[in-house]
Amino acid sequence: MAVLDVVLAEMDCGVSMASHIVGYPRMGPKRELKFALESFWDGKSSAEELQKVAADLRVSIWKQMAEAGIKYIPSNTFSFYDQVLDTTAMLGAVPPRYGWRGGEIGFDIYFSMARGNASVPAMEMTKCHYIVPELGSDIEFSYASHKAVQEYKEAKALGVNTVPVLIGPVSYLLLSKLAKGVDKSFSLLSLIDKILPVYKEVVAELKAAGASWIQFDEPTLVMDLESHKLHAFTHAYEELESSLSGLNVLIETYFADLPAEAYNTVTALKGVTAIGFDLVRGSKTLDLIKNDFPPGKYIFAGVVDGRNIWANDLDASLSTLRGLEGVVGKEKLVVSTSCSLLHTAVDLVNETKLDTELKSWLAFAAQKLLEVNALAKALSGQKDEAFFSANAAAHASRRSSPRVTNEAVQKAVRVFLLLISEEEYVKAIKEEIKEVVTIQEELGIDVLVHGEPERNDMVEYFGEQLAGFAFTVNGWVQSYGSRCVKPPIIYGDVSRPKPMTVFWSTLAQSMTTRPMKGMLTGPIALAIKDEVEDLEKAGIKVIQIDEAALREGLPLRKSEQAFYLDWAIHTHMCYSNFNDIIHSIIDMDADVITIENSRSDEKLLSVFREGVKYGAGIGPGVYDIHSPRIPSTEEIADRINKMLAVLESDILWVNPDCGLKTRKYSEVKPALSNMVAAAKLARLKLNGGK
């Protein structure tokens, strides 16, 4: 670690600037963690081998940040699944069904909570792709995972004095849900005094290990919170104040503006040294800061966007920072990212197929480190003129490029390495489709899918056939667990040169007399409209438009949700929490909607129990496809019966929660067989046993 030691020595001499990163991608530049996780889950590698891959990734991340000149480097942002689940493990908040009997929580309990096991289902995964804690009045918290301290010590042994990151105690409770059977009147915030002793233990160990800073992520502060919820923050940090004495405490917020009441609450918190603000999606917070910011506290200014892949406008960010410098002074201002860089791809250096112009417009996580440091240096009077000039030129290029503004924009050049002839490829795909059709017919599925073997990804496949998109080689972003997506880059106007799915859909339909669904990812509105019309002309009777991320894009603040919902259209949606937008769903002109339901503990059904009427077809998912667990016929039948208690039988569709791409045939076949058997039992019951 000689290079790292040199960098840190420079930091100690005051050369490093006041720069900070909220968090960093953990999958690795080429998805190393994904492959290690899936190998472990399949029993092909040991826990020790998985831990080795994880440790190597953490070392690489810390080294990269140090070499980029970052002063406040986070630790404990690495996770084998997600940070909320890590906090559940830290607090020992394991639901009883997993059979935990105390002690340090290991992979068996941890991954059972995340993915389920042969005997019990997984915990709910919500729209933000975290595992939702299940809490009630009888829960007993205990310090059951020392991960935060272990990772701090791991970094320190390398010479890196990191900022340990914890999900804040109030946000943890606000992100939780009531365990099954708990009275709805129970307040989760009433548990605050039960979890704080565990936080105090963690803080004490971090202090003993040598930590000088600690970061509490409290993202719920940007939401519309009632006064009693805001008071919980005041109470929690008053209770923690003595434990935190001697530490610099950073409260980090992100994803939106802070409402004025929340701003007043967080700036008045006891024992808090610094506050981090998202100044990209929270630009209104700037007015609050300029009007009244407490003297003596630090501002961690999130001016580098952690949620997209475009190069930052460094001149604009520097202007924002100069304004803040007038509020708190140079010595109390730290340049940061708007949120964790977890939401971006890892490193542009791995992109060999993007052309030079387009590449100059982009900044993945590794490049954002350099942007943060460049801004920090500029603030200190050491502006890198060449770096800023190149950034300004890239922005000017993007603004004026005909690739962005020309309606007739041509497709980006893509190089394909063909290992087989087109004829051999088509033959292989036909054979795979035929097998998928045969399996579904043998199982007794009513409406079929063709399995989409020709598609690399539900988004990328369409983007490759539309003008205005570019594609990365290793631009992977974690979705949940080990699952990653590689989103295309929309750099200009989008159009559809020719039909995209008609050939394969009609081929599949020719193999069966049953209805075959045409499957689209939506919406690039005009392009999808043309594709739907072409599928209809080709004789496809059922067309599904997937809107898996609709609920994910819903703004956190209620005042901003109406505009978003007026704009969006959809038919299939994943990842729960649709109750608050159900009326907008009803207003859409879809014949059938299919919605995730099983992993959210059938929360969706509650809106129908409360009297909401839905007249079109609806398919609440009957089993969780994100878990390898195979549900029994009886379990699915019970779920269908619960649906029939609140929905008319003539509008109910029986389907899994989502697409089956992530599952193996050995899991899919028995699960679908049980689903069909359960549907037949329901029909038999509806027909009076005939």
PDB file of C-alpha atoms in Angstrom, residues 90-297:
ATOM      1  CA  MET A  90     -26.682  -4.520  13.623  1.00  0.00           C
ATOM      2  CA  LEU A  91     -29.778  -4.046  15.804  1.00  0.00           C
ATOM      3  CA  GLY A  92     -30.586  -7.750  15.994  1.00  0.00           C
ATOM      4  CA  ALA A  93     -34.070  -6.967  14.614  1.00  0.00           C
ATOM      5  CA  VAL A  94     -34.536 -10.422  13.067  1.00  0.00           C
ATOM      6  CA  PRO A  95     -38.155 -11.572  12.594  1.00  0.00           C
ATOM      7  CA  PRO A  96     -38.840 -14.714  14.671  1.00  0.00           C
ATOM      8  CA  ARG A  97     -39.589 -16.878  11.618  1.00  0.00           C
ATOM      9  CA  TYR A  98     -35.861 -17.043  10.774  1.00  0.00           C
ATOM     10  CA  GLY A  99     -35.037 -18.895  13.988  1.00  0.00           C
ATOM     11  CA  TRP A 100     -32.194 -16.614  15.135  1.00  0.00           C
ATOM     12  CA  ARG A 101     -31.167 -17.412  18.694  1.00  0.00           C
ATOM     13  CA  GLY A 102     -28.744 -14.555  19.328  1.00  0.00           C
ATOM     14  CA  GLY A 103     -25.036 -14.040  18.687  1.00  0.00           C
ATOM     15  CA  GLU A 104     -23.311 -12.420  15.719  1.00  0.00           C
ATOM     16  CA  ILE A 105     -25.567 -12.585  12.661  1.00  0.00           C
ATOM     17  CA  GLY A 106     -23.952 -14.589   9.864  1.00  0.00           C
ATOM     18  CA  PHE A 107     -24.693 -15.137   6.210  1.00  0.00           C
ATOM     19  CA  ASP A 108     -27.333 -17.807   6.867  1.00  0.00           C
ATOM     20  CA  ILE A 109     -29.695 -15.479   8.753  1.00  0.00           C
ATOM     21  CA  TYR A 110     -28.717 -12.397   6.751  1.00  0.00           C
ATOM     22  CA  PHE A 111     -29.447 -13.909   3.340  1.00  0.00           C
ATOM     23  CA  SER A 112     -32.566 -15.699   4.604  1.00  0.00           C
ATOM     24  CA  MET A 113     -33.995 -12.294   5.492  1.00  0.00           C
ATOM     25  CA  ALA A 114     -33.027 -10.948   2.065  1.00  0.00           C
ATOM     26  CA  ARG A 115     -33.965 -13.914  -0.129  1.00  0.00           C
ATOM     27  CA  GLY A 116     -36.001 -16.327   1.958  1.00  0.00           C
ATOM     28  CA  ASN A 117     -35.155 -19.996   2.306  1.00  0.00           C
ATOM     29  CA  ALA A 118     -36.828 -23.343   1.714  1.00  0.00           C
ATOM     30  CA  SER A 119     -39.194 -22.947   4.647  1.00  0.00           C
ATOM     31  CA  VAL A 120     -39.877 -19.215   5.061  1.00  0.00           C
ATOM     32  CA  PRO A 121     -40.300 -16.281   2.667  1.00  0.00           C
ATOM     33  CA  ALA A 122     -38.035 -13.248   2.418  1.00  0.00           C
ATOM     34  CA  MET A 123     -38.793  -9.928   4.048  1.00  0.00           C
ATOM     35  CA  GLU A 124     -40.443  -7.272   1.912  1.00  0.00           C
ATOM     36  CA  MET A 125     -38.323  -5.366  -0.598  1.00  0.00           C
ATOM     37  CA  THR A 126     -39.689  -1.920  -1.321  1.00  0.00           C
ATOM     38  CA  LYS A 127     -39.440   0.476  -4.262  1.00  0.00           C
ATOM     39  CA  CYS A 128     -36.032   1.837  -3.219  1.00  0.00           C
ATOM     40  CA  HIS A 129     -34.756  -1.745  -3.260  1.00  0.00           C
ATOM     41  CA  TYR A 130     -34.099  -2.149   0.446  1.00  0.00           C
ATOM     42  CA  ILE A 131     -35.293  -4.934   2.726  1.00  0.00           C
ATOM     43  CA  VAL A 132     -38.002  -3.450   4.958  1.00  0.00           C
ATOM     44  CA  PRO A 133     -37.541  -4.006   8.718  1.00  0.00           C
ATOM     45  CA  GLU A 134     -40.505  -5.659  10.498  1.00  0.00           C
ATOM     46  CA  LEU A 135     -40.958  -4.231  13.977  1.00  0.00           C
ATOM     47  CA  GLY A 136     -43.442  -4.407  16.835  1.00  0.00           C
ATOM     48  CA  SER A 137     -43.859  -3.617  20.528  1.00  0.00           C
ATOM     49  CA  ASP A 138     -42.371  -6.920  21.686  1.00  0.00           C
ATOM     50  CA  ILE A 139     -39.108  -6.719  19.756  1.00  0.00           C
ATOM     51  CA  GLU A 140     -35.872  -6.791  21.721  1.00  0.00           C
ATOM     52  CA  PHE A 141     -32.886  -5.110  20.090  1.00  0.00           C
ATOM     53  CA  SER A 142     -29.303  -6.237  20.650  1.00  0.00           C
ATOM     54  CA  TYR A 143     -25.915  -5.465  19.119  1.00  0.00           C
ATOM     55  CA  ALA A 144     -25.712  -8.390  16.690  1.00  0.00           C
ATOM     56  CA  SER A 145     -23.493  -7.263  13.808  1.00  0.00           C
ATOM     57  CA  HIS A 146     -20.147  -5.512  14.327  1.00  0.00           C
ATOM     58  CA  LYS A 147     -19.709  -4.801  10.619  1.00  0.00           C
ATOM     59  CA  ALA A 148     -19.389  -1.003  10.979  1.00  0.00           C
ATOM     60  CA  VAL A 149     -16.552  -1.278  13.477  1.00  0.00           C
ATOM     61  CA  GLN A 150     -14.849  -4.140  11.654  1.00  0.00           C
ATOM     62  CA  GLU A 151     -14.753  -2.198   8.376  1.00  0.00           C
ATOM     63  CA  TYR A 152     -13.485   0.935  10.110  1.00  0.00           C
ATOM     64  CA  LYS A 153     -10.643  -1.099  11.637  1.00  0.00           C
ATOM     65  CA  GLU A 154      -9.989  -2.784   8.295  1.00  0.00           C
ATOM     66  CA  ALA A 155      -9.497   0.594   6.606  1.00  0.00           C
ATOM     67  CA  LYS A 156      -7.438   1.965   9.496  1.00  0.00           C
ATOM     68  CA  ALA A 157      -5.063  -0.990   9.244  1.00  0.00           C
ATOM     69  CA  LEU A 158      -4.384   0.154   5.678  1.00  0.00           C
ATOM     70  CA  GLY A 159      -3.660   3.697   6.839  1.00  0.00           C
ATOM     71  CA  VAL A 160      -7.075   5.143   5.951  1.00  0.00           C
ATOM     72  CA  ASN A 161      -8.948   6.917   8.754  1.00  0.00           C
ATOM     73  CA  THR A 162     -12.469   6.721   7.359  1.00  0.00           C
ATOM     74  CA  VAL A 163     -15.821   8.237   8.298  1.00  0.00           C
ATOM     75  CA  PRO A 164     -18.007   5.304   9.436  1.00  0.00           C
ATOM     76  CA  VAL A 165     -21.536   5.584   8.031  1.00  0.00           C
ATOM     77  CA  LEU A 166     -24.682   4.429   9.843  1.00  0.00           C
ATOM     78  CA  ILE A 167     -28.328   4.673   8.830  1.00  0.00           C
ATOM     79  CA  GLY A 168     -29.654   7.162  11.376  1.00  0.00           C
ATOM     80  CA  PRO A 169     -31.921   5.803  14.116  1.00  0.00           C
ATOM     81  CA  VAL A 170     -34.981   7.867  13.213  1.00  0.00           C
ATOM     82  CA  SER A 171     -34.797   7.165   9.477  1.00  0.00           C
ATOM     83  CA  TYR A 172     -34.373   3.461  10.261  1.00  0.00           C
ATOM     84  CA  LEU A 173     -37.654   3.445  12.162  1.00  0.00           C
ATOM     85  CA  LEU A 174     -39.444   5.562   9.565  1.00  0.00           C
ATOM     86  CA  LEU A 175     -38.288   3.178   6.816  1.00  0.00           C
ATOM     87  CA  SER A 176     -39.647   0.194   8.767  1.00  0.00           C
ATOM     88  CA  LYS A 177     -43.112  -1.341   8.843  1.00  0.00           C
ATOM     89  CA  LEU A 178     -45.307  -2.989  11.453  1.00  0.00           C
ATOM     90  CA  ALA A 179     -44.703  -6.713  11.784  1.00  0.00           C
ATOM     91  CA  LYS A 180     -47.607  -8.973  10.929  1.00  0.00           C
ATOM     92  CA  GLY A 181     -50.212  -8.989  13.657  1.00  0.00           C
ATOM     93  CA  VAL A 182     -49.089  -5.727  15.285  1.00  0.00           C
ATOM     94  CA  ASP A 183     -51.911  -3.288  15.966  1.00  0.00           C
ATOM     95  CA  LYS A 184     -52.004  -0.535  13.359  1.00  0.00           C
ATOM     96  CA  SER A 185     -52.139   2.110  16.068  1.00  0.00           C
ATOM     97  CA  PHE A 186     -48.654   1.174  17.277  1.00  0.00           C
ATOM     98  CA  SER A 187     -46.083   3.894  16.582  1.00  0.00           C
ATOM     99  CA  LEU A 188     -42.749   2.681  15.286  1.00  0.00           C
ATOM    100  CA  LEU A 189     -41.133   5.836  16.645  1.00  0.00           C
ATOM    101  CA  SER A 190     -42.033   4.649  20.144  1.00  0.00           C
ATOM    102  CA  LEU A 191     -39.137   2.192  19.696  1.00  0.00           C
ATOM    103  CA  ILE A 192     -36.542   4.965  19.527  1.00  0.00           C
ATOM    104  CA  ASP A 193     -35.434   4.547  23.139  1.00  0.00           C
ATOM    105  CA  LYS A 194     -35.058   0.793  22.596  1.00  0.00           C
ATOM    106  CA  ILE A 195     -32.683   1.101  19.638  1.00  0.00           C
ATOM    107  CA  LEU A 196     -30.539   3.986  20.919  1.00  0.00           C
ATOM    108  CA  PRO A 197     -28.627   1.782  23.409  1.00  0.00           C
ATOM    109  CA  VAL A 198     -27.374  -0.305  20.475  1.00  0.00           C
ATOM    110  CA  TYR A 199     -26.321   2.844  18.601  1.00  0.00           C
ATOM    111  CA  LYS A 200     -24.473   3.962  21.743  1.00  0.00           C
ATOM    112  CA  GLU A 201     -22.588   0.647  21.837  1.00  0.00           C
ATOM    113  CA  VAL A 202     -21.569   1.020  18.192  1.00  0.00           C
ATOM    114  CA  VAL A 203     -20.458   4.625  18.738  1.00  0.00           C
ATOM    115  CA  ALA A 204     -18.431   3.627  21.809  1.00  0.00           C
ATOM    116  CA  GLU A 205     -16.598   0.925  19.846  1.00  0.00           C
ATOM    117  CA  LEU A 206     -15.902   3.298  16.957  1.00  0.00           C
ATOM    118  CA  LYS A 207     -14.493   5.911  19.331  1.00  0.00           C
ATOM    119  CA  ALA A 208     -12.338   3.275  21.009  1.00  0.00           C
ATOM    120  CA  ALA A 209     -11.053   2.200  17.590  1.00  0.00           C
ATOM    121  CA  GLY A 210      -9.958   5.770  16.820  1.00  0.00           C
ATOM    122  CA  ALA A 211     -12.768   7.230  14.718  1.00  0.00           C
ATOM    123  CA  SER A 212     -12.848  11.038  14.683  1.00  0.00           C
ATOM    124  CA  TRP A 213     -15.910  11.497  12.452  1.00  0.00           C
ATOM    125  CA  ILE A 214     -19.185   9.571  12.145  1.00  0.00           C
ATOM    126  CA  GLN A 215     -21.868   9.987   9.495  1.00  0.00           C
ATOM    127  CA  PHE A 216     -25.554   9.354  10.178  1.00  0.00           C
ATOM    128  CA  ASP A 217     -27.652   9.079   7.015  1.00  0.00           C
ATOM    129  CA  GLU A 218     -31.089  10.571   7.738  1.00  0.00           C
ATOM    130  CA  PRO A 219     -32.676  10.717   4.271  1.00  0.00           C
ATOM    131  CA  THR A 220     -36.256  10.818   5.590  1.00  0.00           C
ATOM    132  CA  LEU A 221     -35.680  14.434   6.635  1.00  0.00           C
ATOM    133  CA  VAL A 222     -36.458  15.479   3.039  1.00  0.00           C
ATOM    134  CA  MET A 223     -39.955  13.983   3.217  1.00  0.00           C
ATOM    135  CA  ASP A 224     -43.193  15.586   4.419  1.00  0.00           C
ATOM    136  CA  LEU A 225     -42.897  14.821   8.132  1.00  0.00           C
ATOM    137  CA  GLU A 226     -45.401  15.700  10.842  1.00  0.00           C
ATOM    138  CA  SER A 227     -44.151  17.582  13.883  1.00  0.00           C
ATOM    139  CA  HIS A 228     -44.009  14.483  16.108  1.00  0.00           C
ATOM    140  CA  LYS A 229     -41.708  12.785  13.610  1.00  0.00           C
ATOM    141  CA  LEU A 230     -39.435  15.805  13.479  1.00  0.00           C
ATOM    142  CA  HIS A 231     -39.394  15.844  17.276  1.00  0.00           C
ATOM    143  CA  ALA A 232     -38.084  12.261  17.186  1.00  0.00           C
ATOM    144  CA  PHE A 233     -34.883  13.558  15.567  1.00  0.00           C
ATOM    145  CA  THR A 234     -34.466  16.148  18.306  1.00  0.00           C
ATOM    146  CA  HIS A 235     -35.042  13.542  21.013  1.00  0.00           C
ATOM    147  CA  ALA A 236     -32.752  10.914  19.450  1.00  0.00           C
ATOM    148  CA  TYR A 237     -29.729  13.183  19.074  1.00  0.00           C
ATOM    149  CA  GLU A 238     -30.241  14.696  22.528  1.00  0.00           C
ATOM    150  CA  GLU A 239     -30.082  11.152  23.901  1.00  0.00           C
ATOM    151  CA  LEU A 240     -26.964  10.379  21.838  1.00  0.00           C
ATOM    152  CA  GLU A 241     -25.193  13.666  22.601  1.00  0.00           C
ATOM    153  CA  SER A 242     -23.066  12.448  25.509  1.00  0.00           C
ATOM    154  CA  SER A 243     -22.116   9.247  23.672  1.00  0.00           C
ATOM    155  CA  LEU A 244     -21.088  11.277  20.630  1.00  0.00           C
ATOM    156  CA  SER A 245     -18.941  13.655  22.679  1.00  0.00           C
ATOM    157  CA  GLY A 246     -15.442  13.758  21.220  1.00  0.00           C
ATOM    158  CA  LEU A 247     -16.634  12.802  17.729  1.00  0.00           C
ATOM    159  CA  ASN A 248     -17.382  15.049  14.784  1.00  0.00           C
ATOM    160  CA  VAL A 249     -20.948  14.173  13.778  1.00  0.00           C
ATOM    161  CA  LEU A 250     -22.229  14.558  10.212  1.00  0.00           C
ATOM    162  CA  ILE A 251     -25.966  14.307   9.496  1.00  0.00           C
ATOM    163  CA  GLU A 252     -26.361  13.481   5.799  1.00  0.00           C
ATOM    164  CA  THR A 253     -29.546  14.197   3.829  1.00  0.00           C
ATOM    165  CA  TYR A 254     -30.217  13.586   0.150  1.00  0.00           C
ATOM    166  CA  PHE A 255     -32.618  13.136  -2.790  1.00  0.00           C
ATOM    167  CA  ALA A 256     -34.624  16.372  -2.374  1.00  0.00           C
ATOM    168  CA  ASP A 257     -34.984  19.766  -0.733  1.00  0.00           C
ATOM    169  CA  LEU A 258     -35.298  19.968   3.017  1.00  0.00           C
ATOM    170  CA  PRO A 259     -38.680  21.435   4.003  1.00  0.00           C
ATOM    171  CA  ALA A 260     -38.272  24.509   6.194  1.00  0.00           C
ATOM    172  CA  GLU A 261     -39.474  22.704   9.329  1.00  0.00           C
ATOM    173  CA  ALA A 262     -37.022  19.836   8.772  1.00  0.00           C
ATOM    174  CA  TYR A 263     -34.221  22.319   8.053  1.00  0.00           C
ATOM    175  CA  ASN A 264     -34.896  24.095  11.343  1.00  0.00           C
ATOM    176  CA  THR A 265     -34.896  20.732  13.139  1.00  0.00           C
ATOM    177  CA  VAL A 266     -31.646  19.383  11.693  1.00  0.00           C
ATOM    178  CA  THR A 267     -29.702  22.619  12.087  1.00  0.00           C
ATOM    179  CA  ALA A 268     -30.672  22.708  15.774  1.00  0.00           C
ATOM    180  CA  LEU A 269     -29.692  19.099  16.600  1.00  0.00           C
ATOM    181  CA  LYS A 270     -27.508  18.654  19.681  1.00  0.00           C
ATOM    182  CA  GLY A 271     -23.949  17.438  19.272  1.00  0.00           C
ATOM    183  CA  VAL A 272     -23.962  17.751  15.472  1.00  0.00           C
ATOM    184  CA  THR A 273     -20.834  19.127  13.803  1.00  0.00           C
ATOM    185  CA  ALA A 274     -21.868  19.126  10.143  1.00  0.00           C
ATOM    186  CA  ILE A 275     -24.883  18.760   7.881  1.00  0.00           C
ATOM    187  CA  GLY A 276     -24.825  17.340   4.366  1.00  0.00           C
ATOM    188  CA  PHE A 277     -27.260  18.734   1.799  1.00  0.00           C
ATOM    189  CA  ASP A 278     -28.252  17.555  -1.676  1.00  0.00           C
ATOM    190  CA  LEU A 279     -27.797  20.789  -3.615  1.00  0.00           C
ATOM    191  CA  VAL A 280     -28.534  19.170  -6.989  1.00  0.00           C
ATOM    192  CA  ARG A 281     -32.106  18.029  -6.335  1.00  0.00           C
ATOM    193  CA  GLY A 282     -32.396  20.253  -3.292  1.00  0.00           C
ATOM    194  CA  SER A 283     -31.556  23.628  -4.773  1.00  0.00           C
ATOM    195  CA  LYS A 284     -34.252  25.420  -2.722  1.00  0.00           C
ATOM    196  CA  THR A 285     -32.322  24.455   0.406  1.00  0.00           C
ATOM    197  CA  LEU A 286     -29.724  27.030  -0.655  1.00  0.00           C
ATOM    198  CA  ASP A 287     -32.133  29.851   0.235  1.00  0.00           C
ATOM    199  CA  LEU A 288     -32.655  28.387   3.702  1.00  0.00           C
ATOM    200  CA  ILE A 289     -28.895  28.099   4.231  1.00  0.00           C
ATOM    201  CA  LYS A 290     -28.232  31.659   3.082  1.00  0.00           C
ATOM    202  CA  ASN A 291     -30.995  33.047   5.283  1.00  0.00           C
ATOM    203  CA  ASP A 292     -29.988  31.259   8.473  1.00  0.00           C
ATOM    204  CA  PHE A 293     -27.261  28.692   9.089  1.00  0.00           C
ATOM    205  CA  PRO A 294     -25.927  28.122  12.624  1.00  0.00           C
ATOM    206  CA  PRO A 295     -22.413  29.507  13.154  1.00  0.00           C
ATOM    207  CA  GLY A 296     -19.654  27.019  13.802  1.00  0.00           C
ATOM    208  CA  LYS A 297     -21.164  24.082  11.909  1.00  0.00           C
TER     209      LYS A 297
END
